[in-house]
Short mmCIF file of C-alpha atoms and ligand atoms in Angstrom, two decimals:
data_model
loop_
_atom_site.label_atom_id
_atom_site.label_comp_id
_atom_site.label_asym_id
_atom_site.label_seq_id
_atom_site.Cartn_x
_atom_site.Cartn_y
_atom_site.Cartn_z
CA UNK A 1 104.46 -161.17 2.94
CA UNK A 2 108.13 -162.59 3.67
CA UNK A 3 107.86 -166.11 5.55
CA UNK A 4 110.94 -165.79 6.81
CA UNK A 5 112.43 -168.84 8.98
CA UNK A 6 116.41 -168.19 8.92
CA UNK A 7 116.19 -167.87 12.59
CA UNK A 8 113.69 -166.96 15.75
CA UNK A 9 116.49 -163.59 16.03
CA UNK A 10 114.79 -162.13 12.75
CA UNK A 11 111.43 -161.05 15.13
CA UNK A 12 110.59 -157.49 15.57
CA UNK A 13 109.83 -155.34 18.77
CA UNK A 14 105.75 -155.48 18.58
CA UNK A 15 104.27 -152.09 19.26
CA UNK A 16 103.33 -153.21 23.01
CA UNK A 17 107.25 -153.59 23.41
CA UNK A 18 108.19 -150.54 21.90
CA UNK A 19 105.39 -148.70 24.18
CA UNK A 20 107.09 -150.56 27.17
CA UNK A 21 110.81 -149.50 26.26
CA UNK A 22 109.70 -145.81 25.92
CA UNK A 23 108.18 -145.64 28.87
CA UNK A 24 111.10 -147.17 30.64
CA UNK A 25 113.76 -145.41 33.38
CA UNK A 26 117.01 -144.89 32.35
CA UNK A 27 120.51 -144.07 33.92
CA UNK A 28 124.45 -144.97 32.93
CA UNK A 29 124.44 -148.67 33.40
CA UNK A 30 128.29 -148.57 33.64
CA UNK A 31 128.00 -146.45 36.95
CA UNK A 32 125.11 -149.39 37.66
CA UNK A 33 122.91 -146.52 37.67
CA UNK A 34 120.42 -147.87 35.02
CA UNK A 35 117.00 -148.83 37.36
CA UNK A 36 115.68 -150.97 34.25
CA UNK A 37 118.56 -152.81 33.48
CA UNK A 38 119.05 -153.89 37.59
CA UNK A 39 115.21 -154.43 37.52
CA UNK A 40 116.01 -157.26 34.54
CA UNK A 41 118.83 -158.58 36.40
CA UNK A 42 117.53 -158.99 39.69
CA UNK A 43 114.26 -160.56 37.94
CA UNK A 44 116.34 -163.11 36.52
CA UNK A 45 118.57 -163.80 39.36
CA UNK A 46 115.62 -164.14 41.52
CA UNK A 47 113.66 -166.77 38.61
CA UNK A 48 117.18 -168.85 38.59
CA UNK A 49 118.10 -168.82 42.46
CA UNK A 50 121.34 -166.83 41.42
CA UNK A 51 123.25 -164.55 43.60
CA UNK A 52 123.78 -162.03 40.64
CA UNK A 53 122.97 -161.65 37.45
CA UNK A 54 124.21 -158.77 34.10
CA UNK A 55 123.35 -157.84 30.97
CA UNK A 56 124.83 -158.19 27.79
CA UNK A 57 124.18 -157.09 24.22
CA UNK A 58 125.08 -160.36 22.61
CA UNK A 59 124.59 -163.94 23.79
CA UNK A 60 128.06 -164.45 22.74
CA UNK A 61 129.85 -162.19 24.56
CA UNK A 62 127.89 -163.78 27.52
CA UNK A 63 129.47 -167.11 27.00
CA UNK A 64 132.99 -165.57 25.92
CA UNK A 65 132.76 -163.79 29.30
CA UNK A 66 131.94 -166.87 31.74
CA UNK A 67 134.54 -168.91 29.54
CA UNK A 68 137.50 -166.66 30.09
CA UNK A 69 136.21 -166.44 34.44
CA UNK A 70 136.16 -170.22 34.68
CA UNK A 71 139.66 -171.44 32.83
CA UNK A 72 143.25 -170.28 32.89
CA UNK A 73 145.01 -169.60 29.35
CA UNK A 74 146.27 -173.42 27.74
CA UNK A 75 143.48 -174.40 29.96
CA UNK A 76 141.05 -177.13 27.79
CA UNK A 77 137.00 -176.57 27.73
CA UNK A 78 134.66 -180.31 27.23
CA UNK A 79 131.85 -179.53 24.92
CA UNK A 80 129.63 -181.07 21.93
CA UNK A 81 130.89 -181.19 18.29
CA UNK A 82 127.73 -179.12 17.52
CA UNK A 83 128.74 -176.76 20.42
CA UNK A 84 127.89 -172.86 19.34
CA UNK A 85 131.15 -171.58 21.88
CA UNK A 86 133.30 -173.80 19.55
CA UNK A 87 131.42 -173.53 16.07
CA UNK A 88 129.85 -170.16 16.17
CA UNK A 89 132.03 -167.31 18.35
CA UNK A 90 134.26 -166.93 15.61
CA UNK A 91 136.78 -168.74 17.47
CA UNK A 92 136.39 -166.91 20.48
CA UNK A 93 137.80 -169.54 23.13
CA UNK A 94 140.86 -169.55 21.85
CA UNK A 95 140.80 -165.57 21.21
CA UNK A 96 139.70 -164.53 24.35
CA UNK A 97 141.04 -167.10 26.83
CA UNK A 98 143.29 -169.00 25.09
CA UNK A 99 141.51 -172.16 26.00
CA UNK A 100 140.99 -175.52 23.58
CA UNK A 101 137.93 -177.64 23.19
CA UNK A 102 137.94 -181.11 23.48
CA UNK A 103 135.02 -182.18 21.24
CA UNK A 104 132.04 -184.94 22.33
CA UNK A 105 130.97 -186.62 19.68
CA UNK A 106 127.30 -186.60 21.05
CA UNK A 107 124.11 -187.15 19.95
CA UNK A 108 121.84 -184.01 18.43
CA UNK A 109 124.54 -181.83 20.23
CA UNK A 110 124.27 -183.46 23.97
CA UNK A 111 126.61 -185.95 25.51
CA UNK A 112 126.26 -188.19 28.29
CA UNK A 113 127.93 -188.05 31.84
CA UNK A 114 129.72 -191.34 30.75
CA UNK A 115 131.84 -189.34 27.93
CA UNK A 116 132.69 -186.31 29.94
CA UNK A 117 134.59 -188.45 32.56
CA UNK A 118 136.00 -190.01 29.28
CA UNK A 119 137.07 -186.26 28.40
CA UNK A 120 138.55 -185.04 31.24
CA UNK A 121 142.55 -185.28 30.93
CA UNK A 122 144.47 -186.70 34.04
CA UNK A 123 144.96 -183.71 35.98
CA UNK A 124 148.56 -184.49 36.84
CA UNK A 125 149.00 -185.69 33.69
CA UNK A 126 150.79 -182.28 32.68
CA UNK A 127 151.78 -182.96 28.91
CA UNK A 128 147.90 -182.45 28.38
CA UNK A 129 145.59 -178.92 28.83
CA UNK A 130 144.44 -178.68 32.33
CA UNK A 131 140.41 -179.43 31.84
CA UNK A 132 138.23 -176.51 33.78
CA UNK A 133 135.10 -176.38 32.40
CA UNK A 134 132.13 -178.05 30.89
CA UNK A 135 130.27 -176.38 28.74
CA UNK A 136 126.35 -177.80 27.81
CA UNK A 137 123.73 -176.35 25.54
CA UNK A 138 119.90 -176.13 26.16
CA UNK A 139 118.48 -176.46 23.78
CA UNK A 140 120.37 -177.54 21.03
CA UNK A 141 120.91 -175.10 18.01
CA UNK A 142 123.14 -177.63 15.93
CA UNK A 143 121.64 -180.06 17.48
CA UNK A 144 117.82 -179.42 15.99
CA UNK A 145 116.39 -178.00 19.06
CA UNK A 146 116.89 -181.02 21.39
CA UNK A 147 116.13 -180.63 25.00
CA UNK A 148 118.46 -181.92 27.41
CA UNK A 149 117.01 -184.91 30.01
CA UNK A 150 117.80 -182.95 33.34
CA UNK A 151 118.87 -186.00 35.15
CA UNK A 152 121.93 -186.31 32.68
CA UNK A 153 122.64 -182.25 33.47
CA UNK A 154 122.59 -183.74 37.46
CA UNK A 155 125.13 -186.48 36.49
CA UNK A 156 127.43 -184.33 35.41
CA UNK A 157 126.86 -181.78 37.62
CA UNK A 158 128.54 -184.26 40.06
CA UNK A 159 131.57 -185.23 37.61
CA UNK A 160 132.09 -181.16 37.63
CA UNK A 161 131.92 -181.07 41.28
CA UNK A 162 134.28 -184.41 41.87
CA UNK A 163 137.25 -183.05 39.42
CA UNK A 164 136.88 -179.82 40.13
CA UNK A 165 135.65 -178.27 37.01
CA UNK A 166 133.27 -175.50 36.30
CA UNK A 167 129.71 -176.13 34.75
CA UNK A 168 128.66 -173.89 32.15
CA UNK A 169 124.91 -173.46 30.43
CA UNK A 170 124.73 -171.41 27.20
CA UNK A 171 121.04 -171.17 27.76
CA UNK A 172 120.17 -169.15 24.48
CA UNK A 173 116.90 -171.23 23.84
CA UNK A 174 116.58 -172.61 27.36
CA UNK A 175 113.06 -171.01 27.67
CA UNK A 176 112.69 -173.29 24.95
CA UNK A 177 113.72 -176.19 26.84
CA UNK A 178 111.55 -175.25 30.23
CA UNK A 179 108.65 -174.75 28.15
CA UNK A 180 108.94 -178.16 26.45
CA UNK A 181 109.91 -180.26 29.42
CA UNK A 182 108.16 -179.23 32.14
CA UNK A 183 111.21 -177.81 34.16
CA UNK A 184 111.60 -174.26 35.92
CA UNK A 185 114.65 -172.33 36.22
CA UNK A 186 115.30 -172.83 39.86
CA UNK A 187 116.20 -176.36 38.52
CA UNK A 188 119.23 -175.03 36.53
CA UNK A 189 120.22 -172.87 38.85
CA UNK A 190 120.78 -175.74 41.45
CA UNK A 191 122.83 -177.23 38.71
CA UNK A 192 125.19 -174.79 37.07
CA UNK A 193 127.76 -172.42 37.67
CA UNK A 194 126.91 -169.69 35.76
CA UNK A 195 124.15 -169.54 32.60
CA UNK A 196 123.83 -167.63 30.12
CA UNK A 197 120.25 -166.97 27.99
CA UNK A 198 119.29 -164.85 25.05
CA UNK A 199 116.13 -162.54 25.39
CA UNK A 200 116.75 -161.74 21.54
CA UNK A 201 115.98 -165.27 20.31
CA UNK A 202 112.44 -166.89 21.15
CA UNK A 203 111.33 -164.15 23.12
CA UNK A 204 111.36 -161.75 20.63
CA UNK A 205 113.52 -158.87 21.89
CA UNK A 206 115.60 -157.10 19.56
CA UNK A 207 118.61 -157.17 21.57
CA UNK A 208 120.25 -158.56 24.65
CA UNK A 209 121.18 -161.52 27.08
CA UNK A 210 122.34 -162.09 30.71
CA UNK A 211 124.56 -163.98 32.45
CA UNK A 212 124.10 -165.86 36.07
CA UNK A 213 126.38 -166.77 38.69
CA UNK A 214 127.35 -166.08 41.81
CA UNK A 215 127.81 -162.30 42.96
CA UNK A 216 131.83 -163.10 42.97
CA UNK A 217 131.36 -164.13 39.22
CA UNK A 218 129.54 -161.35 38.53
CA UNK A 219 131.69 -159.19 39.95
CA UNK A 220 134.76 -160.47 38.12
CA UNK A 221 132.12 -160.24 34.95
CA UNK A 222 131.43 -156.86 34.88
CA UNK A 223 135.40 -156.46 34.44
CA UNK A 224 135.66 -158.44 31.52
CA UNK A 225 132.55 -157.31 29.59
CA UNK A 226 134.11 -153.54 29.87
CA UNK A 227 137.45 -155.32 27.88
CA UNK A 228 135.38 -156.70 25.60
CA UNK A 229 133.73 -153.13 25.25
CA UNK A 230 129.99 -153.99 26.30
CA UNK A 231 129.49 -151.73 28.76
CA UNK A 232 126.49 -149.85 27.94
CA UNK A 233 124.98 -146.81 29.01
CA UNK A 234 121.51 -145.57 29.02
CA UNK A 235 120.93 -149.83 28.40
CA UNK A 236 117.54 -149.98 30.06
CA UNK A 237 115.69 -149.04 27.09
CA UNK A 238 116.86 -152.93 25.77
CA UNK A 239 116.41 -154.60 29.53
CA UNK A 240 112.73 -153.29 29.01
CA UNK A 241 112.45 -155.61 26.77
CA UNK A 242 113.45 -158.16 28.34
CA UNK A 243 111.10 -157.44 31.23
CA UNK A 244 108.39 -157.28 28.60
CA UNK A 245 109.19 -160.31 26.91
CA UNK A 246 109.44 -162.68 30.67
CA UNK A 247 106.22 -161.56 31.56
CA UNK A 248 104.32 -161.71 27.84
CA UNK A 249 106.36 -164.11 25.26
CA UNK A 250 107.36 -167.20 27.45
CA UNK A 251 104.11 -169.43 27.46
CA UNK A 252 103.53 -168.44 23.61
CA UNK A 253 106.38 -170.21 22.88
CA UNK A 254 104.97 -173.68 22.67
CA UNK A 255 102.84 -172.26 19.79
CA UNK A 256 105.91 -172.39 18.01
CA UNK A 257 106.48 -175.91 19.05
CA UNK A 258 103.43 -176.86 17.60
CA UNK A 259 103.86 -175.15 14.39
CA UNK A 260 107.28 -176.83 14.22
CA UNK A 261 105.74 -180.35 14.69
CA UNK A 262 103.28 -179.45 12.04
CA UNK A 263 105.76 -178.71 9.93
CA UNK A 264 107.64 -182.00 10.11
CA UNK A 265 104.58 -184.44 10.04
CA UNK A 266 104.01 -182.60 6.15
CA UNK A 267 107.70 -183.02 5.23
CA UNK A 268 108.21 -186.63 6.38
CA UNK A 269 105.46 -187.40 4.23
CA UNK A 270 106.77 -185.40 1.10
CA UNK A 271 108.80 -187.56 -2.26
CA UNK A 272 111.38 -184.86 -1.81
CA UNK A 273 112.35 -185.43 1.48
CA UNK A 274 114.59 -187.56 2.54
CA UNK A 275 115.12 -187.38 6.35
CA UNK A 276 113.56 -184.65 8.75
CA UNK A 277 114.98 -184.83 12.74
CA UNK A 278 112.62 -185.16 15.70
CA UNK A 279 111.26 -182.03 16.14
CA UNK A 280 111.09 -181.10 19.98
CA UNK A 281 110.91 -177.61 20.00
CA UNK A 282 110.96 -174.30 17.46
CA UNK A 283 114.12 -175.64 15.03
CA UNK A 284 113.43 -178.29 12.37
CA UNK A 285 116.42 -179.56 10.53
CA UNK A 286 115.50 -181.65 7.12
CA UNK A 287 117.53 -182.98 4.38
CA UNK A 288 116.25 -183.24 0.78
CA UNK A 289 116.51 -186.46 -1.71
CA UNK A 290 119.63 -186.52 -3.47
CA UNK A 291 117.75 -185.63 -6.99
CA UNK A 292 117.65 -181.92 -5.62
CA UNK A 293 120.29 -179.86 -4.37
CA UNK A 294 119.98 -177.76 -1.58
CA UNK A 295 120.96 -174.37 -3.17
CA UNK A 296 118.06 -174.61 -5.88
CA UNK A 297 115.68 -175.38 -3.17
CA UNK A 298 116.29 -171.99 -1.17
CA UNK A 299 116.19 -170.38 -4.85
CA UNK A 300 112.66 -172.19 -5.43
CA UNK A 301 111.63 -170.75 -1.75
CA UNK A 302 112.65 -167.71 -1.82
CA UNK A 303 110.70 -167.26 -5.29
CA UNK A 304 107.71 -167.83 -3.31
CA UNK A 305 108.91 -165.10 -0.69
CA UNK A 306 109.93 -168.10 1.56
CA UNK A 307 113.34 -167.51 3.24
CA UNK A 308 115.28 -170.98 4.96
CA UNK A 309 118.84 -171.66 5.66
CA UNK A 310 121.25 -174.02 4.72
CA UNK A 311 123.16 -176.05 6.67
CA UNK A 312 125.24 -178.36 4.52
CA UNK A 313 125.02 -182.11 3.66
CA UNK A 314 121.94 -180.81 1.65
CA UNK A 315 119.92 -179.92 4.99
CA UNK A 316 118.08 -176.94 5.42
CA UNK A 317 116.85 -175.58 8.75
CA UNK A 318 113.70 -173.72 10.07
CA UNK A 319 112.95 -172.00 12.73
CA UNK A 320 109.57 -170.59 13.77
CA UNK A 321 108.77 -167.67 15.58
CA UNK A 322 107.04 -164.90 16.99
CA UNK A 323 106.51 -163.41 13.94
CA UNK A 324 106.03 -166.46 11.79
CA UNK A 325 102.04 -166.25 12.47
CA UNK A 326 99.31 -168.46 11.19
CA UNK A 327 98.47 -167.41 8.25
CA UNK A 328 102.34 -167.53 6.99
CA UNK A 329 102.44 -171.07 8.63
CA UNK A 330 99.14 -172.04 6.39
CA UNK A 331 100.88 -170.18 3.03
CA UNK A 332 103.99 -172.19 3.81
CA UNK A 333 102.29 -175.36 4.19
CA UNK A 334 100.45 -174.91 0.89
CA UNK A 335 103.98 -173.88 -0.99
CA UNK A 336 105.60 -177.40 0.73
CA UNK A 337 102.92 -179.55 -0.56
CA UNK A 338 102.96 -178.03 -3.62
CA UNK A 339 106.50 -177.99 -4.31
CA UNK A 340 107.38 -180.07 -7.34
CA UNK A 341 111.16 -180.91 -8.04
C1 LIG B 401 122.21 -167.43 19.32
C2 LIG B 401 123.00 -168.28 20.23
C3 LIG B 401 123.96 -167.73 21.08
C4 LIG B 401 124.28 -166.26 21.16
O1 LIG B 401 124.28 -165.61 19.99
P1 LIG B 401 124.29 -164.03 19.82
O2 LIG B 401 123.85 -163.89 18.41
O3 LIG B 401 125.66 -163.60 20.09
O4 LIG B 401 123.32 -163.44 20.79
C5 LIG B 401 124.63 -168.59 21.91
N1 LIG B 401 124.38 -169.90 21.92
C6 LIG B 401 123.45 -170.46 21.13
C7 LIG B 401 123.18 -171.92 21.22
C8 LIG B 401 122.73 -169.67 20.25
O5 LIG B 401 121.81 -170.24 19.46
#
């Protein structure tokens, strides 16, 4: 039995799912002909109070596509340090639109409305990139898993709004977020531009996210998702799980929560442990005493089939899961406790 906590995208299609996707209607998405795949993204529309809505095969892509709709090449994006557009795309701002990032130096990978009006470069001031967007993530991935304070997302809504700028929401884990804070996704929809949100993460599909916005973003969407060559065909048998997953794996979540919090009350308490972040929702980011290294921790995991990633500084992350059920969560506890340096 592998524990395995790398990430909540290492869950598997649960027979249910697979019985779902089979028994799903098909057609050639890129004529729009797919029923399942326009079932998903009019569901999700509808949920966020969106015009439109369409359906990716990578989160990623998602985000490259809104960021290349809402900026202008030399044009200059405001997000986090931790941001995943600027850390984990593979560079794909710069590749794709030929935009910069003007880093926040922001706490657990969210900022305050106060530093993006800091951010935003004088627009006539034309030895600097032209600022278009804002770009937030809920929740954080860097960032441990922090959920944004919606009041803050309003505040800057209005900055966006007042100097012209877009308003992005790379959404991956924002079922996450709503699950944790109370909030629906009407809420977000009143607040952003366009959002994007991973069903492969938390929700356990094995592929696929989608991206909101108006049906004029969409529109000019669909265009640059056939560039980047994700057009699809016979997609619905993925969308089905999506459909799946929204009506089974979104109140589950906060079981993961709750295993999460479980996990950090043992670890704050262990000698080994030197720091462990407030845990708010499914990712737990520690950092061991300086007497072991990171690197012969994973090795000392792993020997007990125990899988974790590292994330420099001598932190480690977790994430739980779907997949990470109870009786892995009570071996796991056990093999933390009786870890010995
Ligand atoms: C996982 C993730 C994405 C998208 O990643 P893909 O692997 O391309 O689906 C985007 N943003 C955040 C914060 C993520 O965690």
């Amino acid at each position: 039995m592998t524990i395995n906590l790398i990430s909540d995208t290492v869950t598997k299609p649960c027979t249910k799912m697979l019985e779902f996707m089979m028994n799903s209607k098909v057609g050639d998405d890129v004529f729009k002909e797919d029923p399942t795949v326009n079932e998903l993204e009019n569901m999700l529309a509808k949920m966020f109070g969106k015009e439109s809505a369409l359906f990716f095969p990578s989160g990623t892509m998602a985000n490259q596509t809104a960021i290349k709709i809402h900026t202008e090449p030399g044009d200059q994006l405001i997000c986090d340090k931790y941001a995943h557009v600027y850390n984990y795309e593979g560079g794909g701002v710069s590749f794709n639109s030929g935009v910069s990032c003007k880093l926040i130096d922001g706490h657990r990978g969210m900022f305050t409305n106060e530093q993006v009006i800091n951010s935003i470069n004088p627009p006539d001031f034309y030895h600097s990139p032209k600022t278009s967007l804002v770009c937030v993530e809920n929740t954080t991935n860097k960032g441990g898993g922090a959920c944004w304070d919606i009041n803050e997302l309003i505040k800057i809504k209005k900055t966006c709004k007042q100097n012209n700028l877009s308003y992005h929401l790379d959404g991956a884990r924002i079922w996450n977020a709503m699950v944790e804070t109370n909030t629906k996704p009407i809420q977000y929809g009143e607040i952003f531009d366009s959002i994007s949100i991973c069903l492969s993460k938390g929700l356990g599909c094995p592929v696929g996210s989608v991206l909101l916005g108006t049906s004029e973003f969409i529109n000019k969407a669909i265009r640059v998702r056939k560039v980047l060559g994700g057009g699809m065909r016979q997609a619905g048998y993925l969308a089905a799980c999506g459909i799946y997953a929204l009506n089974n794996n979104v109140i589950r979540l906060k079981e993961d929560h709750l295993k999460a919090i479980e996990i950090e009350h043992i670890l704050s308490k262990l000698n080994y442990i030197k720091k462990v972040e407030r845990v708010e929702t499914n990712i737990l980011i520690f950092q061991l005493t300086s007497n072991i290294d990171s690197n012969t921790f994973l090795e000392k995991m792993s020997e007990n089939d125990v899988k974790l990633i590292s994330m420099g500084d001598n932190k480690l992350r977790i994430v739980t899961h779907k997949d990470y059920i109870d009786e892995m969560h009570q071996k796991f506890i056990k093999i933390l406790r009786n870890f010995k340096i």
